Amino acid sequence: MKLPLVESVETLSLSAMRKLVAGLVTKAHGHEAEFARLRTVNETQRLEIERLKLDNDRVRLENQLLRDEIARLKNLPPRPPFRSSGMEKATEPKSGKPGKRPGRSAKRDKDRVTREVTLKADVPDGSRFKGYKSILVRELVLASEVVRYRRERWITLEGKTIIAPVPTGIIGGFGPGLRRFCLAMHAEGQVTTERLTSILNGIGVEVSKRQVVRMLTADLDKFLAEDHAVLHAGLLSAPFITVDDTGARHARRDGVTTQIGGERFTVFRTGWSKSRLNFLSLLGAGHEEYVTNDAALDYMRRRQVDPSLIEKLSAHPEKMFGSQSVWLEHLARCSIDIFDKTLLRALSEAAIWAPSAIMA
């Protein structure tokens, strides 16, 4: 329907006005019908998209099940239940800008000169000496050395034998420098024990793989104590604490690496558990203490532990326990079922969390 031209409503006659209104009403009804049709088409397409998504998810699931079955038939290790967090990529060194020369550091080595060699020049007769022109050369000396320590032996008047002690750091016939090299290559250079054994034998150090493993794993208490001290100092001084964890497989088991860090420190702990109890034990920084003070009792009440059990622990005169075995013996003496895993977890979380609450 062709509507009349409208220049001014006042110029339209009554019949033209009726014709205009009827045309507008007809167009409005047509637009409503078109809108309803488009809405129906849109709803149909939305349902079709959801159906396609479901079919896609079903196909992906069936594909993964087939891959798992193939891996099982080939006796391959199962796939991990979670993806890696990408922490290893973050530790890779960043490449510098292309075309930029690295800075020189010879000036910083002037105070670290370990040996000075004077080189003579072949000059003709009558030449005048004008001093020296110095150059700093960085060199690495790798040499095998076998040291025989002759330890004095004395016998006292009482018949007691006294033997001079060996220098500090010697473990199993290997010196501290050799062990320092093995630790640096293995921990920082990520060199395997097999390759490390080959490198040492190539230099001239006759050593077996078992001896290399012993050097890497023996007498680590000092490093462990330093690591615990770093965590303890960081928890006391850091204005904030960040926590994250990532999964990894080791020896065909699902492991968890927990990162605890602050403004100036970061520590990593790897274990088999991701529970709250395990995290609270990590905050102890190597101190395995169980305390049943007011903070621990309040924690138990928030975890809705039986009030009668809380009363038993509160009334008992002993409040501090140095190890897990002592803590379990205390619970057993208080007639608490230590085989109830849910109850034991709540009580242990409270007792381990209490020292951290005091420290905070």
mmCIF file of C-alpha atoms in Angstrom:
data_model
loop_
_atom_site.group_PDB
_atom_site.id
_atom_site.type_symbol
_atom_site.label_atom_id
_atom_site.label_comp_id
_atom_site.label_asym_id
_atom_site.label_seq_id
_atom_site.Cartn_x
_atom_site.Cartn_y
_atom_site.Cartn_z
ATOM 1 C CA MET A 1 0.000 0.000 0.000
ATOM 2 C CA LYS A 2 1.366 3.358 -0.999
ATOM 3 C CA LEU A 3 0.849 5.968 1.698
ATOM 4 C CA PRO A 4 0.096 9.584 0.837
ATOM 5 C CA LEU A 5 2.919 12.121 1.068
ATOM 6 C CA VAL A 6 2.838 13.943 4.362
ATOM 7 C CA GLU A 7 4.152 17.491 4.384
ATOM 8 C CA SER A 8 1.886 18.692 7.176
ATOM 9 C CA VAL A 9 -0.776 16.877 9.117
ATOM 10 C CA GLU A 10 -2.939 19.974 8.972
ATOM 11 C CA THR A 11 -3.105 19.830 5.145
ATOM 12 C CA LEU A 12 -4.473 16.231 5.041
ATOM 13 C CA SER A 13 -8.097 15.655 4.538
ATOM 14 C CA LEU A 14 -10.128 13.290 6.736
ATOM 15 C CA SER A 15 -10.045 10.493 4.157
ATOM 16 C CA ALA A 16 -6.280 10.901 3.631
ATOM 17 C CA MET A 17 -5.766 10.890 7.364
ATOM 18 C CA ARG A 18 -7.723 7.628 7.683
ATOM 19 C CA LYS A 19 -5.762 6.094 4.813
ATOM 20 C CA LEU A 20 -2.432 7.089 6.432
ATOM 21 C CA VAL A 21 -3.357 5.639 9.824
ATOM 22 C CA ALA A 22 -4.617 2.393 8.263
ATOM 23 C CA GLY A 23 -1.359 2.043 6.299
ATOM 24 C CA LEU A 24 0.780 2.619 9.396
ATOM 25 C CA VAL A 25 -1.202 0.020 11.349
ATOM 26 C CA THR A 26 -0.806 -2.497 8.508
ATOM 27 C CA LYS A 27 2.997 -1.879 8.406
ATOM 28 C CA ALA A 28 3.253 -2.226 12.175
ATOM 29 C CA HIS A 29 1.482 -5.583 12.035
ATOM 30 C CA GLY A 30 3.836 -6.692 9.258
ATOM 31 C CA HIS A 31 6.904 -5.704 11.284
ATOM 32 C CA GLU A 32 5.589 -7.610 14.322
ATOM 33 C CA ALA A 33 5.093 -10.739 12.208
ATOM 34 C CA GLU A 34 8.604 -10.416 10.725
ATOM 35 C CA PHE A 35 10.067 -9.923 14.211
ATOM 36 C CA ALA A 36 8.271 -13.033 15.478
ATOM 37 C CA ARG A 37 9.581 -15.034 12.511
ATOM 38 C CA LEU A 38 13.174 -13.862 13.116
ATOM 39 C CA ARG A 39 12.858 -14.702 16.803
ATOM 40 C CA THR A 40 11.754 -18.218 15.903
ATOM 41 C CA VAL A 41 14.652 -18.605 13.471
ATOM 42 C CA ASN A 42 17.121 -17.306 16.084
ATOM 43 C CA GLU A 43 15.845 -19.748 18.707
ATOM 44 C CA THR A 44 16.099 -22.609 16.221
ATOM 45 C CA GLN A 45 19.685 -21.690 15.359
ATOM 46 C CA ARG A 46 20.598 -21.383 19.062
ATOM 47 C CA LEU A 47 19.247 -24.875 19.744
ATOM 48 C CA GLU A 48 21.160 -26.185 16.748
ATOM 49 C CA ILE A 49 24.414 -24.617 18.018
ATOM 50 C CA GLU A 50 23.936 -26.187 21.459
ATOM 51 C CA ARG A 51 23.305 -29.554 19.838
ATOM 52 C CA LEU A 52 26.473 -29.209 17.758
ATOM 53 C CA LYS A 53 28.453 -28.314 20.897
ATOM 54 C CA LEU A 54 27.159 -31.412 22.657
ATOM 55 C CA ASP A 55 28.048 -33.541 19.650
ATOM 56 C CA ASN A 56 31.523 -31.991 19.567
ATOM 57 C CA ASP A 57 32.086 -32.684 23.277
ATOM 58 C CA ARG A 58 30.870 -36.257 22.807
ATOM 59 C CA VAL A 59 33.250 -36.795 19.862
ATOM 60 C CA ARG A 60 36.171 -35.355 21.827
ATOM 61 C CA LEU A 61 35.386 -37.596 24.788
ATOM 62 C CA GLU A 62 35.174 -40.667 22.581
ATOM 63 C CA ASN A 63 38.464 -39.691 20.912
ATOM 64 C CA GLN A 64 40.191 -39.340 24.285
ATOM 65 C CA LEU A 65 38.806 -42.669 25.465
ATOM 66 C CA LEU A 66 40.177 -44.314 22.334
ATOM 67 C CA ARG A 67 43.591 -42.726 22.941
ATOM 68 C CA ASP A 68 43.583 -43.929 26.547
ATOM 69 C CA GLU A 69 42.685 -47.423 25.409
ATOM 70 C CA ILE A 70 45.496 -47.403 22.838
ATOM 71 C CA ALA A 71 47.942 -46.211 25.513
ATOM 72 C CA ARG A 72 46.753 -48.971 27.844
ATOM 73 C CA LEU A 73 47.214 -51.622 25.177
ATOM 74 C CA LYS A 74 50.739 -50.295 24.493
ATOM 75 C CA ASN A 75 51.540 -50.267 28.242
ATOM 76 C CA LEU A 76 52.189 -46.520 28.153
ATOM 77 C CA PRO A 77 51.948 -44.418 31.353
ATOM 78 C CA PRO A 78 48.523 -42.779 31.829
ATOM 79 C CA ARG A 79 48.081 -39.133 31.018
ATOM 80 C CA PRO A 80 48.167 -36.667 33.958
ATOM 81 C CA PRO A 81 44.773 -35.424 35.187
ATOM 82 C CA PHE A 82 45.814 -31.784 34.905
ATOM 83 C CA ARG A 83 47.919 -29.588 32.670
ATOM 84 C CA SER A 84 51.247 -28.086 33.657
ATOM 85 C CA SER A 85 51.157 -24.478 34.817
ATOM 86 C CA GLY A 86 53.958 -23.215 32.580
ATOM 87 C CA MET A 87 56.275 -22.413 35.477
ATOM 88 C CA GLU A 88 59.213 -24.015 33.628
ATOM 89 C CA LYS A 89 58.744 -21.647 30.677
ATOM 90 C CA ALA A 90 58.805 -18.679 33.033
ATOM 91 C CA THR A 91 62.249 -19.699 34.306
ATOM 92 C CA GLU A 92 63.824 -19.724 30.859
ATOM 93 C CA PRO A 93 66.216 -16.800 30.187
ATOM 94 C CA LYS A 94 64.795 -14.019 28.073
ATOM 95 C CA SER A 95 66.537 -13.291 24.809
ATOM 96 C CA GLY A 96 68.017 -9.828 24.481
ATOM 97 C CA LYS A 97 67.189 -7.293 21.841
ATOM 98 C CA PRO A 98 68.566 -8.188 18.385
ATOM 99 C CA GLY A 99 71.601 -6.207 17.333
ATOM 100 C CA LYS A 100 72.450 -4.993 20.859
ATOM 101 C CA ARG A 101 75.990 -5.768 21.978
ATOM 102 C CA PRO A 102 76.414 -7.210 25.474
ATOM 103 C CA GLY A 103 78.035 -4.959 28.018
ATOM 104 C CA ARG A 104 81.659 -5.425 28.908
ATOM 105 C CA SER A 105 82.594 -6.377 32.449
ATOM 106 C CA ALA A 106 86.410 -6.362 32.370
ATOM 107 C CA LYS A 107 86.574 -3.315 34.655
ATOM 108 C CA ARG A 108 84.699 -5.178 37.380
ATOM 109 C CA ASP A 109 87.320 -7.968 37.334
ATOM 110 C CA LYS A 110 90.241 -5.708 38.293
ATOM 111 C CA ASP A 111 89.695 -6.383 41.992
ATOM 112 C CA ARG A 112 89.445 -10.152 41.450
ATOM 113 C CA VAL A 113 92.790 -10.843 39.772
ATOM 114 C CA THR A 114 94.085 -14.190 41.048
ATOM 115 C CA ARG A 115 97.377 -14.402 39.137
ATOM 116 C CA GLU A 116 99.606 -11.931 37.333
ATOM 117 C CA VAL A 117 101.944 -12.869 34.499
ATOM 118 C CA THR A 118 104.540 -10.535 32.991
ATOM 119 C CA LEU A 119 105.167 -11.042 29.275
ATOM 120 C CA LYS A 120 108.490 -9.934 27.828
ATOM 121 C CA ALA A 121 108.755 -8.479 24.346
ATOM 122 C CA ASP A 122 111.575 -9.124 21.833
ATOM 123 C CA VAL A 123 112.829 -5.581 21.069
ATOM 124 C CA PRO A 124 115.896 -4.242 19.254
ATOM 125 C CA ASP A 125 118.785 -2.612 21.060
ATOM 126 C CA GLY A 126 118.365 0.996 22.072
ATOM 127 C CA SER A 127 114.586 0.762 22.699
ATOM 128 C CA ARG A 128 113.106 2.671 25.662
ATOM 129 C CA PHE A 129 110.875 0.958 28.229
ATOM 130 C CA LYS A 130 107.416 2.630 28.435
ATOM 131 C CA GLY A 131 105.702 0.550 31.111
ATOM 132 C CA TYR A 132 103.081 -2.146 30.619
ATOM 133 C CA LYS A 133 99.837 -2.574 28.703
ATOM 134 C CA SER A 134 97.474 -4.757 30.774
ATOM 135 C CA ILE A 135 94.724 -7.038 29.591
ATOM 136 C CA LEU A 136 92.400 -9.111 31.786
ATOM 137 C CA VAL A 137 91.819 -12.672 30.603
ATOM 138 C CA ARG A 138 89.176 -14.910 32.169
ATOM 139 C CA GLU A 139 90.164 -18.544 32.333
ATOM 140 C CA LEU A 140 88.664 -21.711 33.798
ATOM 141 C CA VAL A 141 90.999 -24.304 35.282
ATOM 142 C CA LEU A 142 89.637 -27.863 35.514
ATOM 143 C CA ALA A 143 92.217 -30.262 36.849
ATOM 144 C CA SER A 144 92.086 -33.519 38.743
ATOM 145 C CA GLU A 145 93.988 -33.468 42.029
ATOM 146 C CA VAL A 146 94.563 -36.305 44.492
ATOM 147 C CA VAL A 147 95.639 -35.062 47.926
ATOM 148 C CA ARG A 148 97.169 -37.308 50.557
ATOM 149 C CA TYR A 149 96.405 -36.062 54.055
ATOM 150 C CA ARG A 150 98.894 -37.358 56.614
ATOM 151 C CA ARG A 151 96.959 -37.232 59.863
ATOM 152 C CA GLU A 152 98.988 -37.227 63.033
ATOM 153 C CA ARG A 153 98.242 -39.896 65.571
ATOM 154 C CA TRP A 154 98.927 -39.440 69.249
ATOM 155 C CA ILE A 155 98.437 -41.644 72.273
ATOM 156 C CA THR A 156 97.732 -39.956 75.564
ATOM 157 C CA LEU A 157 98.976 -41.103 78.935
ATOM 158 C CA GLU A 158 95.596 -42.726 79.479
ATOM 159 C CA GLY A 159 96.051 -44.809 76.335
ATOM 160 C CA LYS A 160 93.540 -42.822 74.238
ATOM 161 C CA THR A 161 94.358 -42.415 70.547
ATOM 162 C CA ILE A 162 93.935 -38.946 69.038
ATOM 163 C CA ILE A 163 93.971 -38.506 65.246
ATOM 164 C CA ALA A 164 94.111 -35.128 63.538
ATOM 165 C CA PRO A 165 90.724 -34.288 61.945
ATOM 166 C CA VAL A 166 90.343 -33.893 58.206
ATOM 167 C CA PRO A 167 89.400 -30.472 56.780
ATOM 168 C CA THR A 168 85.761 -29.496 56.793
ATOM 169 C CA GLY A 169 83.735 -30.521 53.755
ATOM 170 C CA ILE A 170 85.416 -33.808 52.889
ATOM 171 C CA ILE A 171 82.812 -36.543 52.443
ATOM 172 C CA GLY A 172 83.649 -40.109 51.477
ATOM 173 C CA GLY A 173 87.074 -39.297 50.063
ATOM 174 C CA PHE A 174 85.916 -36.325 47.957
ATOM 175 C CA GLY A 175 86.814 -32.718 48.631
ATOM 176 C CA PRO A 176 84.450 -29.741 49.001
ATOM 177 C CA GLY A 177 85.468 -28.242 45.639
ATOM 178 C CA LEU A 178 84.532 -31.398 43.771
ATOM 179 C CA ARG A 179 81.222 -31.632 45.594
ATOM 180 C CA ARG A 180 80.516 -27.939 44.933
ATOM 181 C CA PHE A 181 81.098 -28.530 41.219
ATOM 182 C CA CYS A 182 78.737 -31.540 41.217
ATOM 183 C CA LEU A 183 75.995 -29.609 43.038
ATOM 184 C CA ALA A 184 76.298 -26.629 40.689
ATOM 185 C CA MET A 185 76.235 -28.762 37.539
ATOM 186 C CA HIS A 186 73.329 -30.901 38.735
ATOM 187 C CA ALA A 187 71.141 -28.223 40.370
ATOM 188 C CA GLU A 188 71.842 -25.177 38.200
ATOM 189 C CA GLY A 189 73.022 -26.804 34.988
ATOM 190 C CA GLN A 190 70.448 -29.631 35.128
ATOM 191 C CA VAL A 191 73.164 -32.169 34.239
ATOM 192 C CA THR A 192 72.104 -35.753 34.894
ATOM 193 C CA THR A 193 74.172 -38.036 37.112
ATOM 194 C CA GLU A 194 75.195 -40.170 34.113
ATOM 195 C CA ARG A 195 76.548 -37.175 32.188
ATOM 196 C CA LEU A 196 78.130 -35.737 35.312
ATOM 197 C CA THR A 197 79.976 -39.024 35.875
ATOM 198 C CA SER A 198 81.246 -38.948 32.279
ATOM 199 C CA ILE A 199 82.405 -35.322 32.637
ATOM 200 C CA LEU A 200 84.333 -36.048 35.837
ATOM 201 C CA ASN A 201 85.994 -39.130 34.387
ATOM 202 C CA GLY A 202 86.896 -37.102 31.289
ATOM 203 C CA ILE A 203 88.599 -34.476 33.454
ATOM 204 C CA GLY A 204 90.539 -37.193 35.261
ATOM 205 C CA VAL A 205 88.502 -37.808 38.414
ATOM 206 C CA GLU A 206 87.892 -41.531 38.708
ATOM 207 C CA VAL A 207 84.385 -41.726 40.143
ATOM 208 C CA SER A 208 81.350 -43.949 39.703
ATOM 209 C CA LYS A 209 77.727 -42.961 39.322
ATOM 210 C CA ARG A 210 76.929 -44.255 42.803
ATOM 211 C CA GLN A 211 79.646 -42.025 44.284
ATOM 212 C CA VAL A 212 78.275 -39.034 42.373
ATOM 213 C CA VAL A 213 74.791 -39.708 43.738
ATOM 214 C CA ARG A 214 76.271 -39.964 47.235
ATOM 215 C CA MET A 215 77.954 -36.565 46.845
ATOM 216 C CA LEU A 216 74.666 -35.020 45.691
ATOM 217 C CA THR A 217 72.549 -36.486 48.477
ATOM 218 C CA ALA A 218 74.823 -36.858 51.515
ATOM 219 C CA ASP A 219 74.985 -34.328 54.349
ATOM 220 C CA LEU A 220 72.257 -32.001 53.101
ATOM 221 C CA ASP A 221 71.177 -30.894 56.571
ATOM 222 C CA LYS A 222 72.908 -27.531 56.206
ATOM 223 C CA PHE A 223 71.088 -26.797 52.953
ATOM 224 C CA LEU A 224 67.809 -27.978 54.480
ATOM 225 C CA ALA A 225 68.291 -25.776 57.539
ATOM 226 C CA GLU A 226 69.082 -22.784 55.311
ATOM 227 C CA ASP A 227 65.980 -23.442 53.225
ATOM 228 C CA HIS A 228 63.785 -23.620 56.330
ATOM 229 C CA ALA A 229 65.390 -20.435 57.673
ATOM 230 C CA VAL A 230 64.578 -18.592 54.434
ATOM 231 C CA LEU A 231 60.923 -19.629 54.655
ATOM 232 C CA HIS A 232 60.683 -18.746 58.347
ATOM 233 C CA ALA A 233 62.276 -15.308 57.843
ATOM 234 C CA GLY A 234 60.095 -14.641 54.811
ATOM 235 C CA LEU A 235 56.878 -15.507 56.629
ATOM 236 C CA LEU A 236 57.844 -13.180 59.496
ATOM 237 C CA SER A 237 58.968 -10.183 57.432
ATOM 238 C CA ALA A 238 57.050 -10.251 54.146
ATOM 239 C CA PRO A 239 54.167 -7.734 53.876
ATOM 240 C CA PHE A 240 52.184 -10.256 51.810
ATOM 241 C CA ILE A 241 52.330 -13.955 50.940
ATOM 242 C CA THR A 242 51.478 -15.577 47.597
ATOM 243 C CA VAL A 243 50.670 -19.264 47.230
ATOM 244 C CA ASP A 244 50.288 -21.369 44.096
ATOM 245 C CA ASP A 245 50.640 -25.018 43.190
ATOM 246 C CA THR A 246 51.096 -27.064 40.066
ATOM 247 C CA GLY A 247 50.868 -30.742 39.327
ATOM 248 C CA ALA A 248 53.555 -33.025 37.975
ATOM 249 C CA ARG A 249 54.109 -36.739 37.683
ATOM 250 C CA HIS A 250 57.024 -38.504 39.300
ATOM 251 C CA ALA A 251 57.604 -42.256 39.366
ATOM 252 C CA ARG A 252 54.147 -42.704 37.786
ATOM 253 C CA ARG A 253 52.468 -40.866 40.651
ATOM 254 C CA ASP A 254 50.660 -37.536 40.691
ATOM 255 C CA GLY A 255 52.747 -35.056 42.659
ATOM 256 C CA VAL A 256 52.108 -31.455 43.679
ATOM 257 C CA THR A 257 54.640 -28.605 43.845
ATOM 258 C CA THR A 258 53.587 -25.730 46.097
ATOM 259 C CA GLN A 259 55.069 -22.256 45.725
ATOM 260 C CA ILE A 260 55.129 -19.948 48.753
ATOM 261 C CA GLY A 261 56.549 -16.499 48.159
ATOM 262 C CA GLY A 262 56.563 -12.882 49.150
ATOM 263 C CA GLU A 263 58.188 -9.639 48.102
ATOM 264 C CA ARG A 264 61.771 -10.904 48.538
ATOM 265 C CA PHE A 265 61.645 -14.690 48.844
ATOM 266 C CA THR A 266 60.240 -17.762 47.128
ATOM 267 C CA VAL A 267 60.365 -21.395 48.204
ATOM 268 C CA PHE A 268 59.104 -24.543 46.523
ATOM 269 C CA ARG A 269 57.861 -27.698 48.218
ATOM 270 C CA THR A 270 57.058 -30.931 46.372
ATOM 271 C CA GLY A 271 54.979 -33.744 47.808
ATOM 272 C CA TRP A 272 52.147 -36.148 47.142
ATOM 273 C CA SER A 273 49.337 -34.245 48.881
ATOM 274 C CA LYS A 274 47.435 -31.046 48.097
ATOM 275 C CA SER A 275 45.391 -30.983 51.291
ATOM 276 C CA ARG A 276 44.995 -28.122 53.738
ATOM 277 C CA LEU A 277 46.824 -30.158 56.366
ATOM 278 C CA ASN A 278 49.841 -30.511 54.081
ATOM 279 C CA PHE A 279 49.885 -26.762 53.338
ATOM 280 C CA LEU A 280 49.704 -25.871 57.041
ATOM 281 C CA SER A 281 52.589 -28.232 57.742
ATOM 282 C CA LEU A 282 54.632 -26.446 55.038
ATOM 283 C CA LEU A 283 54.113 -23.135 56.833
ATOM 284 C CA GLY A 284 55.859 -24.662 59.855
ATOM 285 C CA ALA A 285 59.204 -24.255 57.993
ATOM 286 C CA GLY A 286 60.531 -27.609 59.173
ATOM 287 C CA HIS A 287 59.175 -27.345 62.720
ATOM 288 C CA GLU A 288 56.730 -30.178 63.351
ATOM 289 C CA GLU A 289 54.896 -28.819 66.387
ATOM 290 C CA TYR A 290 51.347 -29.494 67.506
ATOM 291 C CA VAL A 291 49.809 -27.000 69.940
ATOM 292 C CA THR A 292 46.375 -27.061 71.604
ATOM 293 C CA ASN A 293 46.139 -23.417 72.701
ATOM 294 C CA ASP A 294 43.146 -21.084 72.471
ATOM 295 C CA ALA A 295 43.729 -20.477 68.748
ATOM 296 C CA ALA A 296 43.670 -24.212 68.057
ATOM 297 C CA LEU A 297 40.507 -24.704 70.105
ATOM 298 C CA ASP A 298 38.764 -21.850 68.247
ATOM 299 C CA TYR A 299 39.785 -23.477 64.954
ATOM 300 C CA MET A 300 38.235 -26.764 66.120
ATOM 301 C CA ARG A 301 34.988 -25.004 67.005
ATOM 302 C CA ARG A 302 34.849 -23.417 63.544
ATOM 303 C CA ARG A 303 35.335 -26.885 62.032
ATOM 304 C CA GLN A 304 32.393 -28.068 64.190
ATOM 305 C CA VAL A 305 34.365 -30.644 66.163
ATOM 306 C CA ASP A 306 32.481 -32.410 68.950
ATOM 307 C CA PRO A 307 32.499 -30.042 71.985
ATOM 308 C CA SER A 308 33.203 -32.952 74.347
ATOM 309 C CA LEU A 309 36.455 -33.705 72.497
ATOM 310 C CA ILE A 310 37.431 -30.030 72.588
ATOM 311 C CA GLU A 311 36.799 -30.049 76.335
ATOM 312 C CA LYS A 312 39.101 -33.066 76.785
ATOM 313 C CA LEU A 313 41.935 -31.361 74.923
ATOM 314 C CA SER A 314 41.366 -28.081 76.723
ATOM 315 C CA ALA A 315 41.386 -29.679 80.177
ATOM 316 C CA HIS A 316 44.544 -31.706 79.593
ATOM 317 C CA PRO A 317 47.663 -30.052 81.092
ATOM 318 C CA GLU A 318 49.913 -30.895 78.108
ATOM 319 C CA LYS A 319 49.618 -28.308 75.334
ATOM 320 C CA MET A 320 52.670 -28.757 73.082
ATOM 321 C CA PHE A 321 53.815 -31.872 71.195
ATOM 322 C CA GLY A 322 57.040 -32.130 69.236
ATOM 323 C CA SER A 323 56.129 -34.693 66.570
ATOM 324 C CA GLN A 324 53.220 -36.414 64.880
ATOM 325 C CA SER A 325 53.738 -39.657 66.803
ATOM 326 C CA VAL A 326 53.630 -37.836 70.145
ATOM 327 C CA TRP A 327 50.489 -35.995 69.005
ATOM 328 C CA LEU A 328 48.738 -39.231 68.037
ATOM 329 C CA GLU A 329 49.690 -40.827 71.363
ATOM 330 C CA HIS A 330 48.196 -37.839 73.165
ATOM 331 C CA LEU A 331 44.924 -38.136 71.228
ATOM 332 C CA ALA A 332 44.761 -41.855 72.020
ATOM 333 C CA ARG A 333 45.303 -41.151 75.729
ATOM 334 C CA CYS A 334 42.400 -38.683 75.559
ATOM 335 C CA SER A 335 40.162 -41.508 74.220
ATOM 336 C CA ILE A 336 39.907 -39.896 70.770
ATOM 337 C CA ASP A 337 39.495 -42.175 67.762
ATOM 338 C CA ILE A 338 42.651 -41.566 65.726
ATOM 339 C CA PHE A 339 41.379 -43.864 62.957
ATOM 340 C CA ASP A 340 38.560 -41.430 62.101
ATOM 341 C CA LYS A 341 40.282 -39.644 59.199
ATOM 342 C CA THR A 342 37.871 -36.709 59.075
ATOM 343 C CA LEU A 343 38.145 -36.040 62.808
ATOM 344 C CA LEU A 344 41.925 -36.564 62.853
ATOM 345 C CA ARG A 345 42.372 -34.160 59.937
ATOM 346 C CA ALA A 346 40.397 -31.404 61.672
ATOM 347 C CA LEU A 347 42.276 -31.835 64.971
ATOM 348 C CA SER A 348 45.688 -31.978 63.281
ATOM 349 C CA GLU A 349 44.936 -28.901 61.148
ATOM 350 C CA ALA A 350 44.030 -26.953 64.277
ATOM 351 C CA ALA A 351 47.117 -28.091 66.209
ATOM 352 C CA ILE A 352 49.496 -27.312 63.311
ATOM 353 C CA TRP A 353 47.824 -23.993 62.480
ATOM 354 C CA ALA A 354 48.094 -22.702 66.059
ATOM 355 C CA PRO A 355 51.885 -21.965 65.971
ATOM 356 C CA SER A 356 51.433 -20.086 62.673
ATOM 357 C CA ALA A 357 48.656 -18.020 64.232
ATOM 358 C CA ILE A 358 50.947 -17.123 67.128
ATOM 359 C CA MET A 359 53.749 -16.190 64.710
ATOM 360 C CA ALA A 360 51.386 -13.978 62.674
#
